[in-house]
Amino acid sequence: MAKNLLQVSEQLLILKPPSSTITNQQRQKQIKIQCCLNRRQFISQTNMAASSVSISVLLRLLVPEAAVAAAKSQDEEDSLSDWERVYLPIDPGVVLLDIAFVPDDFNHGFVLGTRQTILETKNGGNTWVPRSIPSAEDEDFNYRFNSISFKGKEGWIVGKPAILLYTSDAGDTWERIPLSSQLPGDMVYIKATGEKSAEMVTDQGAIYVTSNRGYNWRAAVQETVSATLNRTVSSGISGASYYTGTFNTVNRSPDGRYVAVSSRGNFYLTWEPGQPFWQPHNRAVARRIQNMGWRADGGLWLLVRGGGLYLSKGTGVTEEFEEVSVQSRGFGILDIGYRSEVTIFSLGGGVMIMCRSSMS
């Protein structure tokens, strides 16, 4: 993955490629890059003061000539090092958590954050304006909006305290869907999966599925992660006895599989549709896990604290990983996103965006 570092003190910003150099198809892929810059894993690891969020400058990591040439032949490497700073109309203490664009209109997107922050753009991210949703302002809560997802014109937002918003008109109007106060944990992720359908995940490992616009939810996992670990502590899962009951990160594959990292980073868990509970796994490396996710080919990637990237052997779930050399220049790596099967981006503390055209 190639990285670029943007450095701006005491300013909140989003990075975007120059609008003159990208097509609609490219913009959809680059949304993933923008999203990386706003995820809570990035914010929590950069030790920024509560009064300001600072994003460093983008450094481009050079890749082998052959790899670059191959990527360019697929139109994958256009203007990777050219980024624009976009300043946002929000208070310095706000932490940005997620970003999504409407699939049918890549000029129309939303950014979420703490302090009930929702920003909207209708010009491809060049400018953003605060968006007010009356149904989320009826109570004396200062919501933290954690996740947003679109499928066609249907969109979903979840936040803390428990709140669920739904739109069927690409975000022109948002409806609040009632949720049970008995949900285990805080909602940290939602994925639009089809017409009136979505998956919702809490930080305690509960996964809920709806197919009727959120009016009813079916539990996909039959027991809590804590209950699963109580059964498996004696089976050799190192660090399970120190589990605090929440996930540090959780990521979903396109085919509905999940991988989550424990709050301490000392082991990880996986879940596939049809399984009754999460499957815990020992980490394959000495250092604690920072984040994990799914590769474009169906395998796993693993980041360790302090910097270091590992890829699983083969595809699917495994505990066998091999380290990949990444010249992060001493910065920790916090997140990874795939642009294609051969081009990936990683986000580092400090902050860097790295791009690499081959992970073999």
Coordinates of N, CA and C in Angstrom, one line a residue, residues 21-232:
T21 N -9.3 14.6 -11.3 CA -8.5 13.4 -11.7 C -9.2 12.1 -11.5
I22 N -10.4 12.1 -10.9 CA -11.1 10.8 -10.6 C -12.4 10.7 -11.3
T23 N -12.7 9.4 -11.6 CA -14.0 9.1 -12.1 C -14.9 8.6 -11.0
N24 N -16.2 8.4 -11.3 CA -17.2 8.0 -10.3 C -16.7 6.6 -9.8
Q25 N -16.2 5.8 -10.7 CA -15.8 4.4 -10.3 C -14.6 4.5 -9.3
Q26 N -13.7 5.4 -9.6 CA -12.5 5.6 -8.7 C -12.9 6.2 -7.4
R27 N -13.9 7.1 -7.4 CA -14.3 7.8 -6.2 C -14.9 6.8 -5.2
Q28 N -15.6 5.8 -5.7 CA -16.2 4.8 -4.8 C -15.1 4.0 -4.1
K29 N -13.9 3.7 -4.8 CA -12.8 3.0 -4.2 C -12.1 3.9 -3.2
Q30 N -12.0 5.2 -3.5 CA -11.2 6.1 -2.7 C -12.0 6.5 -1.4
I31 N -13.3 6.3 -1.4 CA -14.1 6.5 -0.2 C -13.5 5.7 1.0
K32 N -13.0 4.5 0.6 CA -12.5 3.6 1.7 C -11.2 4.3 2.3
I33 N -10.5 5.0 1.5 CA -9.3 5.7 2.0 C -9.7 6.8 3.0
Q34 N -10.7 7.6 2.5 CA -11.2 8.7 3.4 C -11.7 8.1 4.7
C35 N -12.4 7.0 4.6 CA -13.0 6.4 5.8 C -12.0 6.0 6.8
C36 N -10.8 5.5 6.3 CA -9.8 5.1 7.2 C -9.3 6.2 8.1
L37 N -9.3 7.4 7.5 CA -8.8 8.6 8.3 C -9.7 9.0 9.4
N38 N -11.0 8.5 9.4 CA -11.9 8.9 10.4 C -12.3 7.8 11.4
R39 N -11.7 6.7 11.3 CA -12.1 5.6 12.2 C -11.5 5.8 13.5
R40 N -12.3 5.3 14.5 CA -11.8 5.5 15.9 C -10.5 4.8 16.2
Q41 N -10.1 3.8 15.5 CA -8.8 3.2 15.7 C -7.7 4.2 15.5
F42 N -7.9 5.0 14.4 CA -6.9 6.0 14.1 C -6.8 7.1 15.2
I43 N -8.0 7.6 15.5 CA -8.1 8.7 16.5 C -7.5 8.3 17.9
S44 N -7.9 7.0 18.3 CA -7.5 6.6 19.6 C -6.0 6.4 19.8
Q45 N -5.3 6.1 18.6 CA -3.9 5.8 18.7 C -3.0 6.9 18.4
T46 N -3.5 8.1 18.1 CA -2.6 9.2 17.7 C -2.4 10.1 18.9
N47 N -3.0 9.8 20.1 CA -2.8 10.5 21.3 C -3.0 12.0 21.1
M48 N -4.0 12.4 20.4 CA -4.3 13.8 20.2 C -5.0 14.4 21.4
A49 N -4.8 15.7 21.6 CA -5.4 16.4 22.7 C -6.9 16.4 22.5
A50 N -7.7 16.5 23.5 CA -9.2 16.5 23.4 C -9.6 17.8 22.7
S51 N -8.8 18.8 22.7 CA -9.2 20.0 22.1 C -8.9 20.2 20.7
S52 N -8.2 19.2 20.1 CA -7.8 19.3 18.7 C -7.6 17.9 18.1
V53 N -7.9 17.8 16.8 CA -7.6 16.6 16.1 C -6.6 17.0 15.0
S54 N -5.4 16.4 14.9 CA -4.4 16.7 14.0 C -4.1 15.6 13.1
I55 N -4.1 15.9 11.8 CA -3.8 14.8 10.8 C -2.5 15.2 10.1
S56 N -1.5 14.3 10.1 CA -0.2 14.6 9.5 C -0.2 14.6 8.0
V57 N 0.9 14.8 7.4 CA 1.0 14.9 6.0 C 1.2 13.5 5.3
L58 N 0.7 13.3 4.1 CA 0.8 12.1 3.4 C 2.2 11.8 2.9
L59 N 2.8 10.7 3.2 CA 4.1 10.3 2.6 C 3.8 9.2 1.6
R60 N 4.5 9.3 0.5 CA 4.3 8.2 -0.5 C 5.4 7.2 -0.4
L61 N 5.0 6.0 -0.2 CA 6.0 4.9 -0.1 C 6.2 4.3 -1.5
L62 N 7.5 4.4 -1.9 CA 7.8 3.9 -3.3 C 7.7 2.4 -3.3
V63 N 7.1 1.9 -4.4 CA 7.0 0.4 -4.6 C 7.8 0.0 -5.8
P64 N 8.2 -1.2 -6.0 CA 9.0 -1.7 -7.1 C 8.4 -1.2 -8.4
E65 N 9.3 -0.9 -9.3 CA 8.9 -0.4 -10.6 C 7.9 -1.3 -11.3
A66 N 8.2 -2.6 -11.3 CA 7.4 -3.6 -12.0 C 6.0 -3.6 -11.4
A67 N 5.9 -3.5 -10.1 CA 4.6 -3.5 -9.4 C 3.8 -2.2 -9.8
V68 N 4.5 -1.1 -9.8 CA 3.8 0.2 -10.2 C 3.3 0.1 -11.6
A69 N 4.2 -0.4 -12.5 CA 3.8 -0.5 -13.9 C 2.6 -1.4 -14.1
A70 N 2.6 -2.5 -13.4 CA 1.4 -3.4 -13.5 C 0.2 -2.7 -13.0
A71 N 0.3 -2.0 -11.9 CA -0.9 -1.3 -11.3 C -1.4 -0.2 -12.3
K72 N -0.4 0.5 -12.9 CA -0.8 1.6 -13.8 C -1.5 1.0 -15.0
S73 N -1.1 -0.1 -15.4 CA -1.7 -0.7 -16.6 C -3.2 -1.1 -16.3
Q74 N -3.6 -1.2 -15.0 CA -4.9 -1.4 -14.7 C -5.6 -0.1 -14.2
D75 N -5.0 1.0 -14.5 CA -5.6 2.3 -14.1 C -5.8 2.4 -12.6
E76 N -4.9 1.7 -11.8 CA -5.0 1.7 -10.4 C -4.2 2.7 -9.6
E77 N -3.3 3.4 -10.3 CA -2.3 4.2 -9.5 C -2.4 5.7 -9.9
D78 N -3.6 6.1 -10.5 CA -3.7 7.5 -10.9 C -3.7 8.4 -9.7
S79 N -2.8 9.4 -9.7 CA -2.8 10.5 -8.7 C -2.8 10.0 -7.3
L80 N -2.1 8.9 -6.9 CA -2.2 8.4 -5.5 C -1.5 9.4 -4.6
S81 N -0.6 10.2 -5.1 CA 0.1 11.1 -4.1 C -0.5 12.5 -4.1
D82 N -1.5 12.8 -4.9 CA -2.1 14.1 -4.9 C -3.4 14.1 -4.1
W83 N -3.4 14.8 -3.0 CA -4.5 14.8 -2.1 C -4.8 16.3 -1.7
E84 N -6.1 16.6 -1.4 CA -6.5 17.9 -1.0 C -7.0 17.8 0.4
R85 N -6.7 18.9 1.1 CA -7.2 19.0 2.5 C -8.6 19.6 2.4
V86 N -9.6 19.0 3.2 CA -10.9 19.6 3.3 C -11.2 19.9 4.7
Y87 N -11.4 21.2 5.0 CA -11.7 21.6 6.4 C -13.2 21.5 6.7
L88 N -13.5 21.1 7.9 CA -14.9 20.7 8.2 C -15.4 21.7 9.2
P89 N -16.7 22.1 9.1 CA -17.4 23.0 10.0 C -17.8 22.4 11.3
I90 N -16.8 22.0 12.1 CA -17.1 21.3 13.4 C -16.1 21.8 14.5
D91 N -16.5 21.6 15.7 CA -15.7 22.0 16.8 C -14.4 21.2 16.9
P92 N -13.3 21.7 17.4 CA -12.1 21.0 17.4 C -12.1 19.7 18.3
G93 N -13.0 19.6 19.3 CA -13.1 18.4 20.1 C -13.8 17.2 19.5
V94 N -14.4 17.4 18.3 CA -15.2 16.4 17.7 C -14.3 15.3 17.1
V95 N -14.6 14.0 17.3 CA -13.8 12.9 16.7 C -14.7 12.3 15.6
L96 N -14.1 12.2 14.4 CA -14.8 11.6 13.3 C -14.7 10.1 13.3
L97 N -15.8 9.4 13.0 CA -15.8 8.0 13.2 C -16.1 7.2 12.0
D98 N -16.9 7.7 11.0 CA -17.2 6.9 9.8 C -17.6 7.9 8.7
I99 N -17.5 7.3 7.5 CA -17.9 8.1 6.3 C -18.5 7.1 5.3
A100 N -19.5 7.6 4.5 CA -20.1 6.7 3.5 C -20.7 7.6 2.4
F101 N -20.7 7.1 1.2 CA -21.3 7.8 0.1 C -22.5 7.0 -0.5
V102 N -23.5 7.7 -1.0 CA -24.6 7.0 -1.6 C -24.1 6.3 -2.9
P103 N -24.3 4.9 -3.0 CA -23.8 4.2 -4.2 C -24.3 4.8 -5.5
D104 N -25.5 5.3 -5.6 CA -26.1 5.8 -6.8 C -25.7 7.2 -7.1
D105 N -25.0 7.8 -6.2 CA -24.6 9.2 -6.4 C -23.4 9.5 -5.5
F106 N -22.2 9.3 -6.1 CA -21.0 9.4 -5.4 C -20.6 10.9 -5.0
N107 N -21.4 11.8 -5.4 CA -21.3 13.2 -4.9 C -21.9 13.4 -3.6
H108 N -22.8 12.5 -3.2 CA -23.6 12.7 -2.0 C -23.1 11.7 -0.9
G109 N -22.6 12.3 0.2 CA -22.1 11.5 1.3 C -22.3 12.1 2.6
F110 N -22.0 11.3 3.6 CA -22.2 11.7 5.0 C -20.9 11.3 5.9
V111 N -20.6 12.1 6.8 CA -19.6 11.9 7.8 C -20.2 11.9 9.2
L112 N -19.8 10.9 10.0 CA -20.4 10.8 11.4 C -19.3 11.1 12.4
G113 N -19.7 11.5 13.6 CA -18.7 11.7 14.7 C -19.4 11.8 16.1
T114 N -18.5 12.1 17.0 CA -19.0 12.4 18.4 C -19.8 13.7 18.4
R115 N -20.3 14.0 19.6 CA -21.1 15.2 19.9 C -22.2 15.4 18.8
Q116 N -22.9 14.3 18.5 CA -24.0 14.3 17.6 C -23.7 14.9 16.2
T117 N -22.5 14.6 15.8 CA -22.1 15.2 14.5 C -22.5 14.4 13.3
I118 N -23.2 15.0 12.4 CA -23.5 14.5 11.1 C -23.2 15.6 10.1
L119 N -22.3 15.3 9.1 CA -22.0 16.3 8.1 C -22.5 15.7 6.7
E120 N -22.9 16.5 5.8 CA -23.4 16.0 4.5 C -22.7 16.8 3.4
T121 N -22.4 16.1 2.3 CA -21.8 16.7 1.1 C -22.7 16.3 -0.1
K122 N -22.8 17.2 -1.0 CA -23.5 16.9 -2.3 C -22.7 17.3 -3.5
N123 N -21.4 17.6 -3.2 CA -20.5 17.9 -4.3 C -19.2 17.1 -4.3
G124 N -19.3 15.8 -3.9 CA -18.2 14.9 -3.9 C -17.2 15.1 -2.8
G125 N -17.6 15.8 -1.7 CA -16.7 16.0 -0.6 C -15.9 17.3 -0.6
N126 N -16.2 18.1 -1.6 CA -15.5 19.4 -1.6 C -15.8 20.3 -0.5
T127 N -17.1 20.3 -0.1 CA -17.6 21.1 1.0 C -18.6 20.2 1.8
W128 N -18.6 20.4 3.1 CA -19.5 19.7 4.0 C -20.3 20.7 4.8
V129 N -21.5 20.3 5.1 CA -22.4 21.2 6.0 C -23.0 20.3 7.1
P130 N -23.2 20.9 8.3 CA -23.9 20.1 9.3 C -25.3 19.7 8.9
R131 N -25.7 18.5 9.3 CA -27.0 18.0 9.0 C -27.7 17.8 10.3
S132 N -28.9 18.3 10.3 CA -29.8 18.2 11.5 C -30.8 17.1 11.2
I133 N -31.0 16.1 12.2 CA -32.0 15.1 12.1 C -32.9 15.2 13.3
P134 N -34.1 15.8 13.1 CA -35.0 16.1 14.2 C -35.3 14.9 15.1
S135 N -35.4 13.7 14.5 CA -35.7 12.5 15.3 C -34.6 12.1 16.3
A136 N -33.4 12.7 16.0 CA -32.3 12.4 16.9 C -32.0 13.5 17.9
E137 N -32.9 14.5 17.9 CA -32.7 15.6 18.8 C -33.8 15.8 19.8
D138 N -34.7 14.8 19.9 CA -35.8 15.0 20.8 C -35.5 14.8 22.3
E139 N -34.3 14.1 22.5 CA -34.0 13.8 23.9 C -32.7 14.6 24.3
D140 N -32.4 14.6 25.6 CA -31.2 15.3 26.1 C -30.0 14.4 26.0
F141 N -29.8 13.8 24.9 CA -28.6 12.9 24.7 C -27.7 13.6 23.7
N142 N -26.4 13.4 24.0 CA -25.4 13.8 23.1 C -24.8 12.6 22.4
Y143 N -25.5 12.2 21.3 CA -25.2 11.0 20.6 C -23.8 10.9 20.0
R144 N -23.2 9.7 20.0 CA -22.0 9.4 19.3 C -22.4 8.5 18.2
F145 N -22.3 9.0 17.0 CA -22.7 8.2 15.8 C -21.5 7.4 15.3
N146 N -21.7 6.1 15.4 CA -20.5 5.2 15.2 C -20.3 4.7 13.8
S147 N -21.5 4.4 13.1 CA -21.3 3.7 11.8 C -22.5 4.1 10.9
I148 N -22.2 4.1 9.6 CA -23.2 4.4 8.5 C -22.9 3.5 7.4
S149 N -24.0 3.1 6.7 CA -23.9 2.2 5.6 C -25.1 2.4 4.6
F150 N -24.7 2.3 3.3 CA -25.8 2.4 2.3 C -25.8 1.2 1.4
K151 N -27.0 0.9 0.9 CA -27.2 -0.1 -0.2 C -28.3 0.5 -1.1
G152 N -27.8 0.9 -2.3 CA -28.8 1.7 -3.1 C -29.1 3.0 -2.4
K153 N -30.4 3.3 -2.3 CA -30.8 4.5 -1.7 C -31.1 4.3 -0.2
E154 N -31.1 3.1 0.2 CA -31.3 2.8 1.6 C -30.1 2.9 2.5
G155 N -30.2 3.6 3.6 CA -29.1 3.8 4.5 C -29.4 3.7 6.0
W156 N -28.4 3.4 6.8 CA -28.6 3.1 8.2 C -27.5 3.8 9.0
I157 N -27.8 4.3 10.1 CA -26.9 4.9 11.1 C -27.1 4.3 12.5
V158 N -26.1 3.9 13.2 CA -26.2 3.5 14.6 C -25.3 4.4 15.4
G159 N -25.7 4.5 16.7 CA -24.9 5.3 17.6 C -25.1 4.9 19.1
K160 N -24.4 5.7 19.9 CA -24.5 5.5 21.4 C -24.8 6.8 22.0
P161 N -25.7 6.8 23.0 CA -26.6 5.7 23.5 C -27.4 5.1 22.3
A162 N -28.0 4.0 22.6 CA -28.6 3.2 21.5 C -29.5 4.0 20.6
I163 N -29.2 4.2 19.3 CA -30.0 4.9 18.4 C -29.8 4.3 17.0
L164 N -30.9 4.1 16.3 CA -30.9 3.6 14.9 C -31.7 4.5 14.0
L165 N -31.1 5.0 12.9 CA -31.7 5.8 12.0 C -31.7 5.1 10.6
Y166 N -32.8 5.3 9.8 CA -33.0 4.6 8.6 C -33.5 5.6 7.5
T167 N -33.0 5.5 6.3 CA -33.5 6.3 5.2 C -33.7 5.4 4.0
S168 N -34.7 5.8 3.2 CA -35.0 5.0 2.0 C -34.9 5.9 0.8
D169 N -34.5 7.2 1.0 CA -34.4 8.2 -0.1 C -33.0 8.8 -0.1
A170 N -32.0 8.0 0.1 CA -30.6 8.4 0.0 C -30.2 9.5 1.0
G171 N -30.9 9.5 2.1 CA -30.5 10.4 3.2 C -31.2 11.8 3.2
D172 N -32.2 12.0 2.3 CA -32.9 13.2 2.3 C -33.7 13.3 3.5
T173 N -34.3 12.2 4.0 CA -35.0 12.2 5.2 C -34.6 10.9 6.0
W174 N -34.5 11.0 7.3 CA -34.1 9.9 8.2 C -35.2 9.6 9.2
E175 N -35.5 8.4 9.4 CA -36.5 7.9 10.3 C -35.8 7.2 11.5
R176 N -36.3 7.5 12.7 CA -35.7 6.8 13.8 C -36.5 5.5 14.1
I177 N -35.7 4.4 14.2 CA -36.3 3.0 14.4 C -36.1 2.7 15.9
P178 N -37.2 2.4 16.6 CA -37.1 2.0 18.0 C -36.2 0.8 18.3
L179 N -35.4 0.8 19.3 CA -34.6 -0.3 19.7 C -34.8 -0.7 21.1
S180 N -34.6 -2.0 21.4 CA -34.8 -2.4 22.8 C -33.6 -1.9 23.7
S181 N -34.0 -1.5 24.9 CA -33.0 -1.1 25.8 C -32.2 -2.2 26.4
Q182 N -32.5 -3.5 26.1 CA -31.9 -4.7 26.6 C -30.8 -5.2 25.7
L183 N -30.5 -4.5 24.6 CA -29.4 -4.9 23.7 C -28.1 -5.0 24.5
P184 N -27.4 -6.1 24.3 CA -26.1 -6.2 25.0 C -25.0 -5.4 24.4
G185 N -24.4 -4.5 25.1 CA -23.3 -3.7 24.6 C -23.8 -2.5 23.8
D186 N -22.8 -1.7 23.2 CA -23.1 -0.6 22.4 C -23.0 -0.9 21.0
M187 N -23.8 -0.4 20.1 CA -23.8 -0.6 18.7 C -22.6 0.1 18.1
V188 N -21.8 -0.7 17.4 CA -20.5 -0.1 16.9 C -20.4 -0.2 15.4
Y189 N -21.3 -1.0 14.8 CA -21.2 -1.3 13.3 C -22.5 -1.7 12.8
I190 N -22.8 -1.2 11.5 CA -24.0 -1.6 10.8 C -23.7 -1.7 9.3
K191 N -24.3 -2.7 8.7 CA -24.0 -3.0 7.3 C -25.3 -3.2 6.5
A192 N -25.6 -2.3 5.6 CA -26.8 -2.5 4.7 C -26.5 -3.7 3.8
T193 N -27.4 -4.6 3.8 CA -27.1 -5.9 3.0 C -28.1 -6.1 1.9
G194 N -29.2 -5.4 1.8 CA -30.2 -5.6 0.8 C -31.4 -4.7 1.0
E195 N -32.5 -5.0 0.3 CA -33.7 -4.2 0.4 C -34.3 -4.4 1.8
K196 N -34.4 -3.3 2.6 CA -34.9 -3.2 4.0 C -34.1 -4.2 4.9
S197 N -32.9 -4.5 4.5 CA -32.1 -5.5 5.3 C -30.8 -4.9 5.7
A198 N -30.4 -5.4 6.9 CA -29.1 -4.9 7.5 C -28.6 -5.9 8.5
E199 N -27.3 -5.8 8.9 CA -26.7 -6.5 10.0 C -26.1 -5.4 11.0
M200 N -26.3 -5.7 12.2 CA -25.9 -4.7 13.3 C -25.1 -5.5 14.3
V201 N -23.9 -4.9 14.7 CA -23.0 -5.5 15.7 C -22.8 -4.6 16.9
T202 N -22.7 -5.3 18.1 CA -22.4 -4.5 19.3 C -21.0 -4.8 19.7
D203 N -20.5 -4.0 20.6 CA -19.1 -4.2 21.1 C -18.9 -5.4 22.0
Q204 N -20.0 -6.1 22.3 CA -20.0 -7.3 23.1 C -20.2 -8.6 22.2
G205 N -20.2 -8.4 20.9 CA -20.3 -9.5 20.0 C -21.6 -9.9 19.6
A206 N -22.7 -9.2 20.0 CA -24.0 -9.6 19.5 C -24.2 -9.1 18.0
I207 N -24.7 -10.0 17.2 CA -25.0 -9.7 15.8 C -26.5 -9.9 15.6
Y208 N -27.1 -8.8 15.0 CA -28.5 -8.9 14.8 C -28.8 -8.6 13.3
V209 N -29.8 -9.3 12.8 CA -30.1 -9.2 11.3 C -31.6 -8.8 11.2
T210 N -31.9 -7.9 10.3 CA -33.3 -7.5 10.0 C -33.5 -7.6 8.5
S211 N -34.7 -7.9 8.1 CA -35.1 -8.0 6.7 C -36.4 -7.2 6.5
N212 N -36.9 -6.5 7.5 CA -38.1 -5.7 7.4 C -38.0 -4.3 7.9
R213 N -36.9 -3.6 7.5 CA -36.6 -2.2 7.8 C -36.3 -1.9 9.2
G214 N -35.9 -2.9 9.9 CA -35.5 -2.7 11.3 C -36.6 -2.8 12.4
Y215 N -37.7 -3.2 12.0 CA -38.8 -3.4 13.0 C -38.7 -4.6 13.8
N216 N -38.0 -5.6 13.2 CA -37.7 -6.8 14.0 C -36.3 -7.2 13.7
W217 N -35.6 -7.7 14.8 CA -34.2 -8.1 14.6 C -34.1 -9.6 15.1
R218 N -33.3 -10.4 14.4 CA -33.0 -11.7 14.8 C -31.6 -11.9 15.2
A219 N -31.4 -12.5 16.4 CA -30.0 -12.7 16.9 C -29.3 -13.8 16.1
A220 N -28.2 -13.5 15.5 CA -27.4 -14.4 14.7 C -26.5 -15.2 15.6
V221 N -26.1 -14.7 16.7 CA -25.2 -15.4 17.7 C -26.0 -15.8 18.9
Q222 N -25.8 -17.1 19.3 CA -26.7 -17.6 20.4 C -26.2 -17.4 21.8
E223 N -25.0 -16.9 22.0 CA -24.5 -16.6 23.3 C -23.5 -15.5 23.3
T224 N -23.2 -14.9 24.4 CA -22.3 -13.7 24.4 C -20.9 -14.2 24.3
V225 N -20.0 -13.3 23.9 CA -18.6 -13.7 23.8 C -18.0 -14.1 25.2
S226 N -18.5 -13.4 26.3 CA -18.0 -13.8 27.6 C -18.4 -15.2 28.0
A227 N -19.6 -15.6 27.6 CA -20.1 -17.0 27.8 C -19.2 -18.0 27.0
T228 N -18.9 -17.7 25.8 CA -18.1 -18.5 25.0 C -16.7 -18.7 25.6
L229 N -16.2 -17.6 26.1 CA -14.8 -17.7 26.6 C -14.8 -18.5 27.9
N230 N -15.9 -18.4 28.7 CA -15.9 -19.2 29.9 C -15.9 -20.7 29.7
R231 N -16.4 -21.1 28.5 CA -16.3 -22.5 28.1 C -15.0 -22.9 27.5
T232 N -14.3 -21.9 27.0 CA -13.1 -22.2 26.2 C -11.8 -21.8 26.9

